[in-house]
CSV table of C-alpha atoms and ligand atoms in Angstrom, one decimal:
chain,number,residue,atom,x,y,z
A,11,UNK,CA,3.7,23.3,-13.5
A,12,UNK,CA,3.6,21.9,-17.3
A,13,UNK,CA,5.0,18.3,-17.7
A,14,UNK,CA,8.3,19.9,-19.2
A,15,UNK,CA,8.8,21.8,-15.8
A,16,UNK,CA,7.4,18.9,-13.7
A,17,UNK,CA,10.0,16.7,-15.3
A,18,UNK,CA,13.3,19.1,-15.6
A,19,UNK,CA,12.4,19.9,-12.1
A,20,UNK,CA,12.5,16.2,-10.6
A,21,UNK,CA,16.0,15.8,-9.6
A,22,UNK,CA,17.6,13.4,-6.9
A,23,UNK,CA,17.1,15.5,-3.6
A,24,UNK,CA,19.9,14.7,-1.1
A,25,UNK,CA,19.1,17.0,1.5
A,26,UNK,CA,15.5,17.9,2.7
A,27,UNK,CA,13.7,20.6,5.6
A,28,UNK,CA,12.5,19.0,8.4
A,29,UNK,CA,9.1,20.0,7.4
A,30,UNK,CA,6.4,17.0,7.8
A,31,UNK,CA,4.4,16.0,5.0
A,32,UNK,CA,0.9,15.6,5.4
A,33,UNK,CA,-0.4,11.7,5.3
A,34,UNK,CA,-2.8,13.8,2.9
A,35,UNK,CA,-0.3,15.1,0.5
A,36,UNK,CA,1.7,11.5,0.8
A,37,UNK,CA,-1.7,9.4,-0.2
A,38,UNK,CA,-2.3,11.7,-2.9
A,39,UNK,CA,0.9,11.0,-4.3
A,40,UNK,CA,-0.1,7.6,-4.3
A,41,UNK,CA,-3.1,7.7,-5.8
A,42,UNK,CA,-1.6,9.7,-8.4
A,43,UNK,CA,1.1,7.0,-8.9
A,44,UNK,CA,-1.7,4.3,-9.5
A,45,UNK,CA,-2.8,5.8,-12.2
A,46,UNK,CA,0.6,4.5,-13.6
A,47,UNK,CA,0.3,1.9,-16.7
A,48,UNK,CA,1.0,-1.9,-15.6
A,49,UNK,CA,1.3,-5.1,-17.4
A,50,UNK,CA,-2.4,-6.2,-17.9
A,51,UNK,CA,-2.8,-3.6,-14.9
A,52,UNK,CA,-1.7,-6.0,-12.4
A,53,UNK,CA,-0.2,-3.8,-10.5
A,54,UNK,CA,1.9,-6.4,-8.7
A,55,UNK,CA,3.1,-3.9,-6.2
A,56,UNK,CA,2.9,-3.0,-2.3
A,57,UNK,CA,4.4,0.0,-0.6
A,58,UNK,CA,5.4,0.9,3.1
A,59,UNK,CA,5.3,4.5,3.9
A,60,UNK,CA,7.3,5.5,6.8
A,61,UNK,CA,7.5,8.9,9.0
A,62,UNK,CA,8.3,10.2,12.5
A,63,UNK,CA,9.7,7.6,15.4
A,64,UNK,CA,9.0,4.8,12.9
A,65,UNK,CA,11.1,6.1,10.5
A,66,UNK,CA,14.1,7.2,12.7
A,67,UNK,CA,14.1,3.4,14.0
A,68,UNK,CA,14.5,2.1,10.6
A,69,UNK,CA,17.2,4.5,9.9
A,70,UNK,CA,19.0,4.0,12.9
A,71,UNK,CA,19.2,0.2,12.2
A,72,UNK,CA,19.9,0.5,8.7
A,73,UNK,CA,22.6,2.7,10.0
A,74,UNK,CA,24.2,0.2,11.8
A,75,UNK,CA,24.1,-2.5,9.4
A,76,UNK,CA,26.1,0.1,7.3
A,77,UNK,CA,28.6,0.6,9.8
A,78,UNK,CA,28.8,-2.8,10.5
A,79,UNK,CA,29.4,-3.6,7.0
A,80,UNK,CA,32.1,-1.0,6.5
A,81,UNK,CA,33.9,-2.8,9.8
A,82,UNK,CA,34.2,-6.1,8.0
A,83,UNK,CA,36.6,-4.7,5.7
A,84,UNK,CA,39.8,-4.8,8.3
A,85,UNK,CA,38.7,-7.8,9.4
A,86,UNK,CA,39.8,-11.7,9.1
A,87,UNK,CA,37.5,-14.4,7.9
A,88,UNK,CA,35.9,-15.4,10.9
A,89,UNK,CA,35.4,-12.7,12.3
A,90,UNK,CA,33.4,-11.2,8.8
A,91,UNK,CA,31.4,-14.5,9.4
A,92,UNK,CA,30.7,-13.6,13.0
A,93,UNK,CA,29.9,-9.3,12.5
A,94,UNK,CA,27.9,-10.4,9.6
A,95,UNK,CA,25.3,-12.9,11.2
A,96,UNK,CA,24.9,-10.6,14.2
A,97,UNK,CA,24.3,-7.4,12.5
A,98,UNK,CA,22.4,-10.1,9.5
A,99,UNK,CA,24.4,-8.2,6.8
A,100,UNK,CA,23.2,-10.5,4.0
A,101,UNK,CA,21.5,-8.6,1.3
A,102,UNK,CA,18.0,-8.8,0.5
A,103,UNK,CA,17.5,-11.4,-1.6
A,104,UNK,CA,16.2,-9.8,-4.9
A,105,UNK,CA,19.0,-6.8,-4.3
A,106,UNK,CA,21.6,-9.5,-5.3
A,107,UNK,CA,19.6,-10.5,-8.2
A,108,UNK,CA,19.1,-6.9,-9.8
A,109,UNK,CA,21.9,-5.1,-8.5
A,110,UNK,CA,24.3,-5.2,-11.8
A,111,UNK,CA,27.9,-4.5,-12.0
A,112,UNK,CA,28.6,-1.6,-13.7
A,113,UNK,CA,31.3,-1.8,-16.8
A,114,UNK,CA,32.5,-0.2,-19.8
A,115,UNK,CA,30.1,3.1,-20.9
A,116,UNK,CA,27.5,2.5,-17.6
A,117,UNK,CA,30.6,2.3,-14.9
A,118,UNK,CA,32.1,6.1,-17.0
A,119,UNK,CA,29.0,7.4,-16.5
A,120,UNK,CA,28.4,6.3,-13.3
A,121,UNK,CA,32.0,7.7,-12.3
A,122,UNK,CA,31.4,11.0,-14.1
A,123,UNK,CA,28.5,11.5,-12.2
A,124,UNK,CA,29.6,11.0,-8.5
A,125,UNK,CA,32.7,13.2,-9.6
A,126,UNK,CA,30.5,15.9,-10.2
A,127,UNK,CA,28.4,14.9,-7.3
A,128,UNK,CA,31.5,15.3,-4.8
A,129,UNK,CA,32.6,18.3,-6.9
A,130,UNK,CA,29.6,20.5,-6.3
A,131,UNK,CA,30.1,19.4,-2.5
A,132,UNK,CA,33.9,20.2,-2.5
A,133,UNK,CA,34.8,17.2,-1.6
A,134,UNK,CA,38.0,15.2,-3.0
A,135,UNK,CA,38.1,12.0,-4.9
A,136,UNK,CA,40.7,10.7,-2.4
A,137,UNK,CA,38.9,12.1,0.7
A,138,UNK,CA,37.5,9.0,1.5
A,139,UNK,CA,36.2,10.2,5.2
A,140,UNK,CA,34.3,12.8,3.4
A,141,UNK,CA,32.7,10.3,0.7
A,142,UNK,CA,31.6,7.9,3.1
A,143,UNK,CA,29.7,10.5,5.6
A,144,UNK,CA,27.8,11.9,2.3
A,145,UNK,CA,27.2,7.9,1.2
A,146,UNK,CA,25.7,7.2,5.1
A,147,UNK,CA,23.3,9.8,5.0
A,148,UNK,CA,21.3,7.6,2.2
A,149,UNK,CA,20.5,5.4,5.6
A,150,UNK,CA,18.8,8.6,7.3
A,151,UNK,CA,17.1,9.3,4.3
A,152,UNK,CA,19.1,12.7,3.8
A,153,UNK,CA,17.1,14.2,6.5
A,154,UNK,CA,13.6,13.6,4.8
A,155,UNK,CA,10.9,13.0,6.9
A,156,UNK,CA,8.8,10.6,5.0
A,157,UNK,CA,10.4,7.5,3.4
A,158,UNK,CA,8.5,4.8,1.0
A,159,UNK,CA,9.6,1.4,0.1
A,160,UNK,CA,8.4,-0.4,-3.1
A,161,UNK,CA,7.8,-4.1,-2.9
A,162,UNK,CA,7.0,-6.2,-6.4
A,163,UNK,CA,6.0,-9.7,-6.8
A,164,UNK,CA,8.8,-11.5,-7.9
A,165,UNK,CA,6.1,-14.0,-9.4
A,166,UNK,CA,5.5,-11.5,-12.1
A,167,UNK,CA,9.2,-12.0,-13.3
A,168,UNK,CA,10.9,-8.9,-15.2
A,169,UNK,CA,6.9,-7.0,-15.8
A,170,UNK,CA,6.9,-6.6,-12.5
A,171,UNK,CA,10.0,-4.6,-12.5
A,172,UNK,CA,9.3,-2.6,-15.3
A,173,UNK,CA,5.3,-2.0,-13.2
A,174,UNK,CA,7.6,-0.9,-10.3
A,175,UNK,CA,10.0,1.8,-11.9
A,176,UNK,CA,6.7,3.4,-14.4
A,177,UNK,CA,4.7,3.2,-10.4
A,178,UNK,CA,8.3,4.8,-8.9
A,179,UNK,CA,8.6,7.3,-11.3
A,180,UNK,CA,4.6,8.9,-11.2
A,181,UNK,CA,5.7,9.3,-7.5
A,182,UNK,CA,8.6,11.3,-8.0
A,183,UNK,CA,6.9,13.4,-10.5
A,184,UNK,CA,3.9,14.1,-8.5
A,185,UNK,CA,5.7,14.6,-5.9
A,186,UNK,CA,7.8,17.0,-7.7
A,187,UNK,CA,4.4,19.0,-8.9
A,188,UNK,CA,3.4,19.7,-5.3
A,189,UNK,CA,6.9,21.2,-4.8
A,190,UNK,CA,8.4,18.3,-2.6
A,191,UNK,CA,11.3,16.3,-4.0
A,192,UNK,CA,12.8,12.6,-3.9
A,193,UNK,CA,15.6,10.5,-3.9
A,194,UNK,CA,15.2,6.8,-5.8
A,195,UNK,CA,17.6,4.9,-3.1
A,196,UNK,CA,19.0,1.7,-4.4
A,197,UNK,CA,20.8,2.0,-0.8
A,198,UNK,CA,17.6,1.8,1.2
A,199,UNK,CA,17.1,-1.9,-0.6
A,200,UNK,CA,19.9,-3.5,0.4
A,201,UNK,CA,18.5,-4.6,4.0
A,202,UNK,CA,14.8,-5.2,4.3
A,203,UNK,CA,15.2,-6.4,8.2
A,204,UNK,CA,14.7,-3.0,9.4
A,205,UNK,CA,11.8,-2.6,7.1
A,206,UNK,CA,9.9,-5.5,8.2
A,207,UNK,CA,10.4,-5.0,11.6
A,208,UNK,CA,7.8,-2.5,11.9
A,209,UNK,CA,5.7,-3.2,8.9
A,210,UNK,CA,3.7,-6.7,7.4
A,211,UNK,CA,4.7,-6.7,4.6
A,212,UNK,CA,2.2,-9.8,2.6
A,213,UNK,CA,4.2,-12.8,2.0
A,214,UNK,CA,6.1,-13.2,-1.3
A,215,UNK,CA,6.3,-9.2,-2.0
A,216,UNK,CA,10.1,-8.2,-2.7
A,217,UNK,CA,11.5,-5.0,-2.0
A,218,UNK,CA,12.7,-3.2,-5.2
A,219,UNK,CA,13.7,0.0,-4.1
A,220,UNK,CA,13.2,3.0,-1.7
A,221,UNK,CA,12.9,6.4,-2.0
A,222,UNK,CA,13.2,9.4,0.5
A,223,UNK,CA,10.8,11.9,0.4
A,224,UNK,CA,10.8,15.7,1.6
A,225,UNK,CA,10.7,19.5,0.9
A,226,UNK,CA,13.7,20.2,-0.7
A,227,UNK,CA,16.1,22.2,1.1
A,228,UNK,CA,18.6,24.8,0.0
A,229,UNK,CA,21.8,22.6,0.3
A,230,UNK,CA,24.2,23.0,-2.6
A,231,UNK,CA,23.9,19.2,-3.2
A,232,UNK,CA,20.3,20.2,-4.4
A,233,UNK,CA,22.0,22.2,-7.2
A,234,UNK,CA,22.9,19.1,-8.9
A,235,UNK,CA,22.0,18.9,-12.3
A,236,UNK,CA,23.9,15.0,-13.7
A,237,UNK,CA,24.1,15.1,-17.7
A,238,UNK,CA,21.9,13.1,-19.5
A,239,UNK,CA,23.0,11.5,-23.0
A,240,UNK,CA,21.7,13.0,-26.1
A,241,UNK,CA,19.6,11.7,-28.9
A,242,UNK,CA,22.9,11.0,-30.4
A,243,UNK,CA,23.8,8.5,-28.0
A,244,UNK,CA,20.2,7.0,-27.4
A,245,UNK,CA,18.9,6.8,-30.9
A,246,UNK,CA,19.6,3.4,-32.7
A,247,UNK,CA,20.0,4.0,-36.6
A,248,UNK,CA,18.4,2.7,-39.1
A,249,UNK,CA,20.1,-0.2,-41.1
A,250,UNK,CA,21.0,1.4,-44.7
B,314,FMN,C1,17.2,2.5,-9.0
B,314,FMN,C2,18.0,3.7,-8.5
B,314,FMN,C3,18.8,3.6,-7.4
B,314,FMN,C4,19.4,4.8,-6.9
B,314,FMN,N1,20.2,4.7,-5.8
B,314,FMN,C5,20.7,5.8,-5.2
B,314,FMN,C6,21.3,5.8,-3.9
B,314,FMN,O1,21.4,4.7,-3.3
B,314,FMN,N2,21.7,6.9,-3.4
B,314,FMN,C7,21.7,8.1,-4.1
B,314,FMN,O2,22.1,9.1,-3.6
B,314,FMN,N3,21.1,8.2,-5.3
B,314,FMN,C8,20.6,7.1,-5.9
B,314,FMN,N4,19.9,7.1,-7.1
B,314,FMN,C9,19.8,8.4,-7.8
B,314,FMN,C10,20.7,8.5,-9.0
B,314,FMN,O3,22.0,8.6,-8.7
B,314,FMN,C11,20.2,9.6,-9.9
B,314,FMN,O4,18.9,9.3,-10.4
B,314,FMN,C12,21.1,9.8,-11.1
B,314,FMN,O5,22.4,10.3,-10.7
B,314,FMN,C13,20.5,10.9,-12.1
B,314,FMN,O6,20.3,12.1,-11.3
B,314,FMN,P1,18.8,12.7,-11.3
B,314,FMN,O7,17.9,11.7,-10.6
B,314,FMN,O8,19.0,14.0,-10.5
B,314,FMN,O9,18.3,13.0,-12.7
B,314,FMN,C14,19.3,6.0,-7.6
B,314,FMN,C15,18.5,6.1,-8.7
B,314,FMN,C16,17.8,5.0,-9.2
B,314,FMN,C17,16.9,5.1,-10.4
């Protein structure tokens, strides 16, 4: 594949085979991914990789938490307080500080593209049921068999951010060359519990994001293609 393909072919994947991939194939990727520019090539980043029973036991828990969290909606005060510490449904600390609110243009397009998300799965704006058992399977990593987590030291303030997302995206794109596909999961960062229950993470590393990763199946959803904004839209112009 040429660089144009690579990239027009890297799309979100939300549903995958249940075909493994190779610890080969998955620490290729990586090493293609390090190859990624980083501020004074600090590379201030760590990353979990996650397959088989490991991987359905993170799920599963993350699962939970979800459910648990949907639960506190009917509920009164104290007994939010008391769901929430026993499922410990506080966010991961550096989700609440990057996680913006969307307004204005960003919360349009953000609308615009889960409507044609839901459309392309026929399912109805109103049909809440539906909504939330497509938004659940983020936390079984839509059927992917491999999952990564990216952790950043917060230390390394916003460079280590920007490090992270350059670092995320060689993944997707290699990935996407060797014909396997991704999903960047914003979802799979709100809990880190799960996470570090299985893995040692080194002290002071944040989790930034996750991402699923897996052949792509044949699922509709697949067929997804979100508009991007033109040059129109992105270009600043030049003071006159
Ligand atoms: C930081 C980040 C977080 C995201 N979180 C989620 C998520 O939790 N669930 C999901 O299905 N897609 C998630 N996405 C995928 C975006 O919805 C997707 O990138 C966007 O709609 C554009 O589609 P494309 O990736 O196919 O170009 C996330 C993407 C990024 C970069």
């Amino acid at each position: 594949m040429t660089f144009e393909e690579t990239n027009k072919n890297r799309r979100s994947i939300r549903d995958f085979k249940n075909t493994q991939v190779s610890n080969d194939i998955i620490n290729q990727i990586l090493k293609e991914a390090l190859e990624a520019p980083s501020s004074s090539n600090t590379q201030p980043f760590k990353v979990v990789v996650a397959t088989g029973d490991t991987l359905t036991n993170i799920g599963n828990e993350l699962t939970k938490k979800y459910k648990a969290s949907l639960s506190l909606r009917k509920k009164n005060i104290f007994e939010k307080l008391i769901i929430a510490r026993k499922f410990k449904l506080k966010p991961n600390k550096i989700y609440q500080t990057i996680q913006g609110k969307y307004f204005g243009i960003y919360q349009d397009r953000r609308i615009k593209t889960a409507i044609g998300l839901y459309k392309i799965l026929g399912i109805k704006k109103e049909d809440h049921k539906k909504r939330n058992e497509e938004m659940i399977k983020n936390f079984n990593f839509f059927g992917a068999p491999a999952a990564i987590w990216i952790f950043a030291n917060p230390k390394m303030k916003y460079t280590a951010l920007v490090d992270t997302g350059i670092f995320m995206q060689n993944i997707m794109l290699s990935a996407t060359s060797k014909g396997l596909g991704t999903c960047p999961q914003g979802a799979l960062n709100i809990w880190r519990e799960p996470v570090d229950n299985y893995f040692d993470v080194p002290k002071g590393y944040e989790l930034v994001c996750g991402l699923s990763l897996g052949y792509p199946s044949d699922a509709v959803v697949n067929s997804y293609r979100p508009e991007k904004i033109g040059l129109e839209e992105l270009l600043v112009s030049e003071r006159k």
